[in-house]
XYZ file of C-alpha atoms in Angstrom:
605
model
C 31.625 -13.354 22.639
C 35.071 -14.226 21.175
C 36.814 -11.915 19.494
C 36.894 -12.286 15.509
C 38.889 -14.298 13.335
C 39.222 -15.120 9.545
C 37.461 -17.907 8.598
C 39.440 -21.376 7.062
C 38.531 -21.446 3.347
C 36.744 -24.682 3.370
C 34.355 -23.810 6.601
C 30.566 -22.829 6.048
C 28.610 -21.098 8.802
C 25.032 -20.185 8.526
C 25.729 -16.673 10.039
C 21.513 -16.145 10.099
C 21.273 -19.146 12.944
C 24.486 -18.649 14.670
C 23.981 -14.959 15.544
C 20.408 -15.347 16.163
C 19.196 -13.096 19.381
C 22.971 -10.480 18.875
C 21.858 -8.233 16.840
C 25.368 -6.352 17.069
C 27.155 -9.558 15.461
C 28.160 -9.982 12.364
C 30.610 -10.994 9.450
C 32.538 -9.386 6.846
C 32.775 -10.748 3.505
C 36.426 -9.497 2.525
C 37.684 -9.072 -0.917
C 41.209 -7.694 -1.279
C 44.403 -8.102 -3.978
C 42.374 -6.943 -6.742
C 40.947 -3.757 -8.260
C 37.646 -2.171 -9.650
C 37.265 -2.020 -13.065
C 35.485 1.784 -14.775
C 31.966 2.714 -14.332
C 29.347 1.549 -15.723
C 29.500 -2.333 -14.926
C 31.697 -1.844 -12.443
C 33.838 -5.179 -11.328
C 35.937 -6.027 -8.823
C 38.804 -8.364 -10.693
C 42.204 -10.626 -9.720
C 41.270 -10.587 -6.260
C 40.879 -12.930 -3.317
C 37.762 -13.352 -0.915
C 38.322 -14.178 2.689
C 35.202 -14.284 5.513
C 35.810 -12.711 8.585
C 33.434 -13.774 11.866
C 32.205 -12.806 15.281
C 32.603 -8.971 14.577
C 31.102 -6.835 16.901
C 29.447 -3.603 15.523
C 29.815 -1.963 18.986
C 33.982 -2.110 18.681
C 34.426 -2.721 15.069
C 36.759 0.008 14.156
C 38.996 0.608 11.277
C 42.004 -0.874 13.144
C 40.305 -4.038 13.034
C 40.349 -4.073 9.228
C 44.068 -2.913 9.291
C 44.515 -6.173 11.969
C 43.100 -8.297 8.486
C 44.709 -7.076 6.243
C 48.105 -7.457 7.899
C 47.098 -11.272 8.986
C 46.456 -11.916 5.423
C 49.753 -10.238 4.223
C 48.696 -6.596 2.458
C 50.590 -4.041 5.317
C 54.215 -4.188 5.124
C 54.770 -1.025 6.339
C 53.955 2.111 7.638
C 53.283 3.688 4.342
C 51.036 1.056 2.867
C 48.012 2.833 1.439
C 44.712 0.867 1.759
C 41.500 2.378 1.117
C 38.566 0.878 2.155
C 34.525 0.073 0.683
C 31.640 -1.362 2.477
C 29.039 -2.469 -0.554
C 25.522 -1.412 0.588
C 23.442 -4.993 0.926
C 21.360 -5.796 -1.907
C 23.329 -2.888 -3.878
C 25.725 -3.286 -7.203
C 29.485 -1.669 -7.655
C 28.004 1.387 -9.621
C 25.826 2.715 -7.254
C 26.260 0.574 -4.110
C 29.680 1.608 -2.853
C 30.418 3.315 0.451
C 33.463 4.634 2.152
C 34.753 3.182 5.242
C 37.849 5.592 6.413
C 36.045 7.008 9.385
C 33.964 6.531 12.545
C 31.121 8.060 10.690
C 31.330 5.723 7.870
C 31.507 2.641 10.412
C 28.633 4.142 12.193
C 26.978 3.845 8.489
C 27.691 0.640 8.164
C 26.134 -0.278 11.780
C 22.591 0.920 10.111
C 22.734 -1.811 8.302
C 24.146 -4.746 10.413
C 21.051 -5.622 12.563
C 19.228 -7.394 9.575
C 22.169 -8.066 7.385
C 24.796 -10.290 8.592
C 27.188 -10.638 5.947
C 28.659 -7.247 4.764
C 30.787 -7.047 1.738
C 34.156 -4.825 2.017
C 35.994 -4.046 -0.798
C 39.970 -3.179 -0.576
C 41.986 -0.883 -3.232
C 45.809 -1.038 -2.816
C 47.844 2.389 -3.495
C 45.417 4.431 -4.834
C 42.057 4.256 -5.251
C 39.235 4.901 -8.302
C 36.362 5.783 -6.578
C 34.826 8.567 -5.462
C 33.448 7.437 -2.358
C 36.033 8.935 0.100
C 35.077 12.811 -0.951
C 31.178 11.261 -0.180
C 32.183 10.620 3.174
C 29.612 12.470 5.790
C 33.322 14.231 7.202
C 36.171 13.298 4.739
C 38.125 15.560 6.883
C 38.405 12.342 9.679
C 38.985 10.192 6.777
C 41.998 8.246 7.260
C 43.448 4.913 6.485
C 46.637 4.240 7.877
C 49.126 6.538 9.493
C 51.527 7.764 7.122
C 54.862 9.195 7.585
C 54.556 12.129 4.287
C 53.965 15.588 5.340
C 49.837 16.348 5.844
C 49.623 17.837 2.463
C 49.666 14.184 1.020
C 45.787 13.569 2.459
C 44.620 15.770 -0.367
C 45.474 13.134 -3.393
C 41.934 12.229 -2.880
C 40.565 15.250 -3.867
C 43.122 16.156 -6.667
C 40.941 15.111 -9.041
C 37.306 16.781 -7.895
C 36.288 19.114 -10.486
C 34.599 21.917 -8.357
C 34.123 24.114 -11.121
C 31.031 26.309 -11.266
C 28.254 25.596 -13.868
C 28.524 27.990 -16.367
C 25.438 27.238 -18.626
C 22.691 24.677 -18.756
C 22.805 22.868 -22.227
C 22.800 19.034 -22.590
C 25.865 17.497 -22.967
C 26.747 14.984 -25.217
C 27.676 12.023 -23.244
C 30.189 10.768 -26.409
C 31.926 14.326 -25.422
C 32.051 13.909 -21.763
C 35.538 12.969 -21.249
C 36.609 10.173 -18.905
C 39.300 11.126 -16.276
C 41.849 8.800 -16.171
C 42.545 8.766 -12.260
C 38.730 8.746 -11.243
C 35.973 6.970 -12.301
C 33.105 9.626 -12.218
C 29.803 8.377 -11.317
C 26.619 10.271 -12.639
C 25.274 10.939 -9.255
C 28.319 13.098 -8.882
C 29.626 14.859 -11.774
C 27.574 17.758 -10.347
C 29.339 20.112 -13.430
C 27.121 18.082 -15.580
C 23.271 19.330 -15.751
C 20.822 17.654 -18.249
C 17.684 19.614 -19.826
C 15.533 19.125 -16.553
C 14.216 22.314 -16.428
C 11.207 23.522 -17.736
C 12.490 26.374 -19.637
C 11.180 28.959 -16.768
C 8.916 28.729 -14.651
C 5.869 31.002 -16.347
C 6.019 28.151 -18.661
C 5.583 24.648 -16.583
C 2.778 23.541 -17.537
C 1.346 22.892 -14.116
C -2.052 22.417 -14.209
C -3.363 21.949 -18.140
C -6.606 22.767 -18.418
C -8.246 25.702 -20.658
C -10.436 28.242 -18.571
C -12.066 28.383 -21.270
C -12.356 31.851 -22.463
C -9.228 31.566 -25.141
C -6.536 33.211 -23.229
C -3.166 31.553 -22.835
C -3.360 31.251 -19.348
C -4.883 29.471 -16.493
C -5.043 28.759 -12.796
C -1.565 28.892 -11.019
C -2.381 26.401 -8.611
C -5.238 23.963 -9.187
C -4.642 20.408 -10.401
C -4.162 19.589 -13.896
C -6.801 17.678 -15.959
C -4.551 16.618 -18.625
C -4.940 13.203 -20.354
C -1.620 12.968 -19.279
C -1.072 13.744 -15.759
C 0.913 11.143 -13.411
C -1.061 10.176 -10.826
C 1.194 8.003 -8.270
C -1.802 6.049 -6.682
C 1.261 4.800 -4.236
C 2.050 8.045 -2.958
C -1.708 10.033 -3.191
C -1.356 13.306 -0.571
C -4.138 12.892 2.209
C -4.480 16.521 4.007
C -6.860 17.686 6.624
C -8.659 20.794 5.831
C -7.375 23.962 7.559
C -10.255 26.910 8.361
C -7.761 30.002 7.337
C -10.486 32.842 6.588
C -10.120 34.432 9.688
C -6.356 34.975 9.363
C -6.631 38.249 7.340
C -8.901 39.619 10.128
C -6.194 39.671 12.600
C -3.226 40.545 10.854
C -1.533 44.749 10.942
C -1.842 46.150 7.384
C 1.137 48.182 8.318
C 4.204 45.668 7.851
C 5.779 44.512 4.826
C 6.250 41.310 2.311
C 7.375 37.272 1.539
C 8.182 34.665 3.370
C 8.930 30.449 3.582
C 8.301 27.654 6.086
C 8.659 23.936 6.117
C 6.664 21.279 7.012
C 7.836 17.968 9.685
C 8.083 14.365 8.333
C 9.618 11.065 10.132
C 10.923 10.223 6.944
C 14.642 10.852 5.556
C 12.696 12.328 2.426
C 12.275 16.233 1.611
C 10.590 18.002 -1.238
C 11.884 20.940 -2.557
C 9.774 23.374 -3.929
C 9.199 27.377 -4.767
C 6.431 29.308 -5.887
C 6.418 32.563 -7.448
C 4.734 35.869 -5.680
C 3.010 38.058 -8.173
C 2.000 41.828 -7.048
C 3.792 44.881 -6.108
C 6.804 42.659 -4.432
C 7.645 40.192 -6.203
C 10.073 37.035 -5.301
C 9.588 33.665 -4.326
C 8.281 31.547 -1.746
C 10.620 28.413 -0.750
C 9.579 25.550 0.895
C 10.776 21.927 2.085
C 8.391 19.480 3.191
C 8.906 16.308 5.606
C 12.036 16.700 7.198
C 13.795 13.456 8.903
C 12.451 13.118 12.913
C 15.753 13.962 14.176
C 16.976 16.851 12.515
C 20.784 15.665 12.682
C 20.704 13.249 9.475
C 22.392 14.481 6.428
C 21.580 10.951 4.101
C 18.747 12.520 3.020
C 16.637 11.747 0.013
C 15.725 15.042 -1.931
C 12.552 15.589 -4.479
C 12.682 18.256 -6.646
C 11.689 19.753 -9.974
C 15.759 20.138 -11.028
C 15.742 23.783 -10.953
C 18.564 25.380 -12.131
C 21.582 24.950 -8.617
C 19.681 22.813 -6.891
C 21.900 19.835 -7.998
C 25.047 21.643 -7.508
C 23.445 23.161 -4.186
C 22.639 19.755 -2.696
C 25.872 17.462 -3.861
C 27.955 20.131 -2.277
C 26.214 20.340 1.388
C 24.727 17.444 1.467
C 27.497 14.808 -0.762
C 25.563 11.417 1.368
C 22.053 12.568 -0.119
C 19.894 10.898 -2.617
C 18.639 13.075 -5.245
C 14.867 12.235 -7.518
C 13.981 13.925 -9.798
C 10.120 14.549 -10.392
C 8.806 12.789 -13.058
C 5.997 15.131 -13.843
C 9.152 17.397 -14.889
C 10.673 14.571 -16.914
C 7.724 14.441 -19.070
C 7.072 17.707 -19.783
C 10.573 17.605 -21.254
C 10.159 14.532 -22.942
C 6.800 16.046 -24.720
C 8.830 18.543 -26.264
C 10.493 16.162 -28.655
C 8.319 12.631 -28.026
C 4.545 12.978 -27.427
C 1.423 11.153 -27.291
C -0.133 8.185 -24.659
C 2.455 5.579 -25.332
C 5.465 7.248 -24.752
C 3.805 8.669 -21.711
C 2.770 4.943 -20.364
C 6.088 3.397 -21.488
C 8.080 6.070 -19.509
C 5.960 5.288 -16.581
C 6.544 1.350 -16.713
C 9.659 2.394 -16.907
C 9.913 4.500 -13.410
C 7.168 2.163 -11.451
C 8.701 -1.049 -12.133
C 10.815 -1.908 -8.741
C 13.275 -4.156 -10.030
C 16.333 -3.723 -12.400
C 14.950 -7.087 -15.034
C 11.297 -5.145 -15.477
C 13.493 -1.895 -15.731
C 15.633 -3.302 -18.577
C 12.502 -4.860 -20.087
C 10.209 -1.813 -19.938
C 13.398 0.585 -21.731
C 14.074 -2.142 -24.431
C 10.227 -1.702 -25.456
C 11.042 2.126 -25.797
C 14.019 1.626 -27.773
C 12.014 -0.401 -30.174
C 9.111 2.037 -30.306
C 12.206 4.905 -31.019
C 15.713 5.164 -30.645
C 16.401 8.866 -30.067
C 13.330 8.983 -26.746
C 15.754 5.999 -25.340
C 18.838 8.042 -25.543
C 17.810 10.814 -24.318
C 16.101 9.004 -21.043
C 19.343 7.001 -21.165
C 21.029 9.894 -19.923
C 19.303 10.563 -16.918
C 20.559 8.681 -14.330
C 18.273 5.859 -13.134
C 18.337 5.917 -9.499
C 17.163 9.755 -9.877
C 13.846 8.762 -11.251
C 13.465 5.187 -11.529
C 12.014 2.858 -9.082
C 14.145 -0.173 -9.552
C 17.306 1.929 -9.189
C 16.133 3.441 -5.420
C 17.912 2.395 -2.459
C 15.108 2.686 -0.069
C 16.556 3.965 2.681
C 13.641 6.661 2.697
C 11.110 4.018 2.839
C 9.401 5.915 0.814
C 8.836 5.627 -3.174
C 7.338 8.550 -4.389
C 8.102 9.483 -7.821
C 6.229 13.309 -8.401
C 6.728 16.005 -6.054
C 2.891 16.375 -4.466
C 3.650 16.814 -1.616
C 4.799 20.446 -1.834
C 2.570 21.291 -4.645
C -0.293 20.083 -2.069
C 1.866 23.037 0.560
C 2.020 25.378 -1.929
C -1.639 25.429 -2.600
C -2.715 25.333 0.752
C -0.573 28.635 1.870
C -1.825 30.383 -1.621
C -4.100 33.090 -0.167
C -0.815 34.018 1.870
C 2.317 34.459 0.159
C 1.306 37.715 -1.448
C 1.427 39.258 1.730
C 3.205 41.389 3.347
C 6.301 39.470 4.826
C 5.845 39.151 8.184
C 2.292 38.379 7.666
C 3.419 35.238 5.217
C 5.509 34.364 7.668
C 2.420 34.419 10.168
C -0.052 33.183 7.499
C 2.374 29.644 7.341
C 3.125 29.564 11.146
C -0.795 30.119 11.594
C -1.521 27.097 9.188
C 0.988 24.833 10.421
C -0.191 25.409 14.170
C -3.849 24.525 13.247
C -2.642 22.004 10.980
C -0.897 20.098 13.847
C -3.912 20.607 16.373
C -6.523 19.096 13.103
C -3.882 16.114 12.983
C -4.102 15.651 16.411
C -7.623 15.305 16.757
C -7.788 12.325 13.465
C -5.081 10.441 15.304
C -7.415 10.346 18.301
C -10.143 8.818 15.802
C -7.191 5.817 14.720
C -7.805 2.539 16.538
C -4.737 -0.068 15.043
C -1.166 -0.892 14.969
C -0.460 1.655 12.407
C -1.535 5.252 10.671
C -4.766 4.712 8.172
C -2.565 5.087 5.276
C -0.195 2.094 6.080
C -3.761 0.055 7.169
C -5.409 0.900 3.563
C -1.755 -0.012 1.649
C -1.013 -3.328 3.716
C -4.785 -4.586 3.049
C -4.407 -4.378 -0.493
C -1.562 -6.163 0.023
C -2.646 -9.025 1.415
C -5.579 -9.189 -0.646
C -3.588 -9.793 -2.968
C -1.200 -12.147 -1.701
C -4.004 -14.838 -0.701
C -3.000 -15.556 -4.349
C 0.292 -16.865 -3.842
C 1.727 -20.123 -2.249
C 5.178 -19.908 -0.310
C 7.486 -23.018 -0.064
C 9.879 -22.794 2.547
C 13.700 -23.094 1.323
C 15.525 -23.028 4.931
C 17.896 -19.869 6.188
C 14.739 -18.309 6.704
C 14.122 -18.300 2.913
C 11.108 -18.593 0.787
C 10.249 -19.022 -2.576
C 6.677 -17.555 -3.499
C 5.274 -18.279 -6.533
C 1.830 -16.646 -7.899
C -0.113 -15.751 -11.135
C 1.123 -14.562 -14.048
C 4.528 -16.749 -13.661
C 5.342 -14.245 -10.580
C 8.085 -15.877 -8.410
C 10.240 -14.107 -5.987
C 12.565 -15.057 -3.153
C 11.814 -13.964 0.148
C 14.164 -13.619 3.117
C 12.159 -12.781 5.990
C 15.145 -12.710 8.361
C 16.831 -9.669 6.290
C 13.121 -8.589 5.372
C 14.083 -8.254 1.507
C 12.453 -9.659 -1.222
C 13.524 -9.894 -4.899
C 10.895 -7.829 -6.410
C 12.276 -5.052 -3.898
C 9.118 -3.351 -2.826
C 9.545 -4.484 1.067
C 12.723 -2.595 0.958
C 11.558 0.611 -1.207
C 8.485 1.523 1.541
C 9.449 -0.914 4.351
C 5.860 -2.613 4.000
C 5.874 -6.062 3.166
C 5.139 -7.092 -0.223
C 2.500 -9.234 -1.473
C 5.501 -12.299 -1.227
C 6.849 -11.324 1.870
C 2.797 -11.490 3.190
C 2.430 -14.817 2.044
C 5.965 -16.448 2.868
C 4.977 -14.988 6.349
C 1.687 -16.408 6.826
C 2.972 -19.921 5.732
C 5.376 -19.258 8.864
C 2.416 -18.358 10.934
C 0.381 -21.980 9.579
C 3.684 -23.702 10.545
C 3.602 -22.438 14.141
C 6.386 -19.957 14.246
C 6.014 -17.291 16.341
C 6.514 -14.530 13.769
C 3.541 -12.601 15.044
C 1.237 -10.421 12.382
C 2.554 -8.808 8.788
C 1.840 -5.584 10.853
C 4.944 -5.963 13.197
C 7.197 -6.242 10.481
C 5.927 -2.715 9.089
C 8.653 -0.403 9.223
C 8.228 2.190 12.442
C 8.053 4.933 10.658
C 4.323 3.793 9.550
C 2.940 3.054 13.133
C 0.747 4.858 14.892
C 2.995 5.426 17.825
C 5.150 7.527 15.257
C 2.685 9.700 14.092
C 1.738 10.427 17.316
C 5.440 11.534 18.443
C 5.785 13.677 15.185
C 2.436 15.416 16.173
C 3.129 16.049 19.673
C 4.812 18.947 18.688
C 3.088 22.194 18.796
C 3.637 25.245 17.531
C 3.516 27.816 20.369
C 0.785 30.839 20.053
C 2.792 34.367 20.228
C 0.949 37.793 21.359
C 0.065 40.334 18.888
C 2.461 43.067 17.481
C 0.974 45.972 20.438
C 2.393 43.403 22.801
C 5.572 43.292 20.936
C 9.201 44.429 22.568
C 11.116 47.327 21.681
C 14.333 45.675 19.857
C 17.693 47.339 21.399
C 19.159 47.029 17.668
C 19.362 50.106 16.409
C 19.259 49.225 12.212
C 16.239 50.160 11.111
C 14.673 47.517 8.498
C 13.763 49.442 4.938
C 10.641 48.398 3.089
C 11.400 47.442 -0.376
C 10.921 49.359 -2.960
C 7.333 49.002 -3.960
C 6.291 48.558 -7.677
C 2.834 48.439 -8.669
C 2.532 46.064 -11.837
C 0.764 47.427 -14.888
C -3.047 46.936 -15.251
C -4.605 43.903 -12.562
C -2.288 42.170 -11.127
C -1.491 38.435 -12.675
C -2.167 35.590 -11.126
C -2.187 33.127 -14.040
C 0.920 31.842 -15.388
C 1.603 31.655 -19.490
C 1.046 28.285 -20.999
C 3.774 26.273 -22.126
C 4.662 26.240 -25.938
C 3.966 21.882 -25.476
C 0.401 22.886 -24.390
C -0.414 25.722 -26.377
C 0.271 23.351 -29.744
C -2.035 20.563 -27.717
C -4.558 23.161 -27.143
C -4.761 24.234 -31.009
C -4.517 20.982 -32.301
C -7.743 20.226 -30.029
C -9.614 23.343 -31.118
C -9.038 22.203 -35.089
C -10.060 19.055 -34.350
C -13.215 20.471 -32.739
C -14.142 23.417 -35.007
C -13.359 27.497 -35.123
C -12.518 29.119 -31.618
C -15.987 30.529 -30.575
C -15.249 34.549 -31.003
């Protein structure tokens, strides 16, 4: 393949047909001379656009970029300071933005080059507004061209980082929040900043809602809520194979001590964060993540939590690539503080299911009209924390509550008041059965992919019979159906505008259609199941389950440890009168609770 050269400004190449069959080919889209305007509505102004062709993603470096920018006049020196931006396909300036100053970031970039052949790369001359450089996965390696300065001068990017410690947790005003001059902060990383997320503490989330019945201000710690008002994310239900534990406390030694956490194996780049409280003579917490990514070595994760109190902090710091959702469960129970009732509930769920930014826009206008103030104060949590339309679906995965460790939590209940080591062996016991009960339903599977994927593509296409794709050439489609629903469909790039192939990687109900009218046409595109992202076949789950979790002997069999520290118990504390289990009822439930009982007559003494 030739090597790469900047295209004439009147030439047009359909890059889809001419790198057909190299997947490693591709072409930048370069825009240089000019400079990004401040966040939000970030532009890029009084700039040029050249194309560049015939890169290779196996030896694109960032020499090659430096080789462009001196062809088209920008290095006239050896003190020039470029910085350079790839713009994440399908993304905007806010949010989209990524640096490319190392091999790492190039190596990002190359994720994304197999089914998108025109990248966009931004230049900034002399300095730069963005913080994308101190996101770089090793900002360390960062460097643009060589400079001549002393090596003190590589931390002007950082100058302006505020670091500081968070000191309290009230809501700031975002009129107050000051702009800094030099950089443009983005919301996903003024980490000093922390919005009322919390629940107040945790004795008062209001996590499962339903009266026992006999009057008291508590209830069940872990059993699912009843409420009129609890989010249930038909998208993301948690399917879970039931794990015989009742022998477990039969086997364990009564004579070793307390607490405990585990986590729980995913192929996904998604993990749910997640603690639960241990109530008896020793009491702390129980920590869990569930579905790690397959490899273990990614650090663009995207994190679920319930926004306690450093997690934020906790996660920008170690992990500065990762995504960060918020649960919207969480979200409302704030929100119900100030704004209750069914309609602000269903608007602020439009708001978070709709998957692209128009319907987003839509669904908040209709809130601001129902009240001002409830706008404002969701205004202020940053979109692409909770929102659909806002996610960049490089999880493939669209979940919106954290289940998936509340469904962990619950199932290692009758263990975490244990003594330590037998939590510990309570979760490794569950997990290792777990796996083996997994293994034995994935024999059962006969298809391409896992049962869930089957049940969510058929209702797909059951839906999609409805629509009627017209093909557009490039490999696009334009797919109208009911309800005035028209979207464009790439099936080359596998995007569509309504953005739901690219949030799950499961073809949409346009993407079906536009890909059957390819079938009728005879192109060999094959079934909507091969364009199902891997992570949902069957051959997947059965690699993620083909790990086992080794049995170990019991302790009589255990060795002698030449470290001579001796391990304290601590100090035991035996709680007043029978030990709690039930949690205190939020102040948000307790006035739903006593408006109900008015509306229904005196408490029954």
């Amino acid at each position: 393949m030739a090597p790469w050269r900047i295209r004439a400004t009147m030439d047009e190449i359909d890059v889809a047909r001419r790198y057909a069959g190299h997947p490693t080919i591709f072409s930048v889209r370069l825009h240089h001379g000019g400079q990004f305007t401040k966040f939000p509505g970030r532009k890029y102004i009084k700039g040029k656009q050249n194309y560049v062709d015939l890169l290779d993603i196996d030896t694109f470096s960032i020499h090659d970029i430096d080789e462009m920018m001196e062809e088209l006049g920008h290095i006239d020196s050896d003190e020039t300071l470029l910085y350079y931006h790839f713009l994440r396909p399908f993304g905007d300036l806010d949010f989209g933005l990524f640096a490319l100053g190392s091999d790492q970031d190039v190596h990002h970039l190359g994720t994304y080059v197999a089914n998108h052949k025109v990248i966009d790369v931004y230049i900034e001359h002399g300095k730069t507004n963005l913080h994308t450089y101190s996101m770089s996965p090793n900002p360390s390696k960062v460097k643009i061209v060589e400079i001549k300065e002393p090596p003190a001068c590589s931390k002007q990017l950082f100058l302006e980082w505020n670091d500081s410690p968070i000191e309290h947790e009230s809501v700031p005003d975002l009129t107050e929040v000051e702009n800094d001059s030099h950089l443009d902060k983005e919301p996903s990383l003024v980490d000093h900043i922390e919005f009322e997320m919390n629940v107040e503490n945790e004795d008062d989330y209001d996590g499962s809602g339903h009266n026992n019945g006999s009057g008291n201000d508590e209830f069940d710690d872990d059993s699912e809520s009843e409420d009129s008002d609890f989010f249930i994310d038909e998208d993301n239900l948690i399917h879970d194979v039931d794990v015989d534990m009742k022998d477990f406390h039969m086997n364990i030694d009564k004579d070793v001590e307390w607490v405990g956490g585990s986590s729980e194996t995913g192929r996904r780049d998604f993990l749910g964060l997640d603690g639960a409280f241990v109530k008896g003579p020793y009491p702390g917490q129980v920590l869990s993540a569930v579905a790690l990514d397959g490899l273990g070595t990614n650090s663009n994760f995207t994190f679920m939590s319930d926004r306690q109190k450093g997690l934020l902090p906790a996660i920008a710091t170690l992990f500065p690539c990762a995504e960060h959702r918020y649960c919207l469960r969480h979200i409302h129970d704030n929100m119900k503080k100030n704004w209750r009732g069914k309609v602000f509930k269903d608007l602020l769920w439009e708001c978070a299911t709709t998957s692209n930014v128009q319907h987003f826009h839509q669904a908040m206008e209709k809130l601001k009209k129902l009240n001002n103030d409830a706008y404002e104060w969701l205004k202020q949590i940053p979109p692409q924390s909770w929102a659909r339309s806002h996610f960049t679906g490089r999880a493939h995965c669209d979940a919106l509550t954290n289940n998936m460790c509340e469904a962990f939590n619950s199932k290692i209940e009758d263990g975490r008041d244990a003594p330590i080591i037998n939590c510990i062996e309570f979760i490794r016991e569950y997990i290792m059965k777990k796996i083996v009960k997994v293994d034995k339903e994935i024999q059962k599977v006969v298809g391409p992919l896992t049962p869930t994927a089957t049940t969510i593509l058929d209702n797909i296409k059951s839906k999609a019979e409805q629509y009627v794709a017209t093909f557009c050439g490039a490999g696009k489609y334009q797919v109208a159906g009911p309800w005035q629903d028209q979207c464009i469909v790439d099936v080359g790039q596998q995007s569509c505008t309504c953005k739901r192939w690219e949030l799950i990687g499961i073809p949409c109900k346009h993407g079906v259609a536009a890909i059957w009218d390819m079938g009728r046409n005879d192109k060999d595109v094959g079934i909507p199941e091969s364009f199902v992202h891997p992570c949902y076949w069957l051959s997947s789950w059965k690699e993620m389950y083909s790990f086992k979790v080794s049995p170990i002997n019991g302790r009589s069999m255990w060795e002698k440890s030449a470290i001579p520290t001796t391990l304290l118990p601590p100090k035991h504390r035996v709680p007043i009168g029978r030990p709690k289990k039930k949690r205190t009822i939020s102040i948000v439930k307790r006035r739903t609770l006593l408006e109900e009982t008015q509306h229904q007559g005196p408490i029954d003494q």
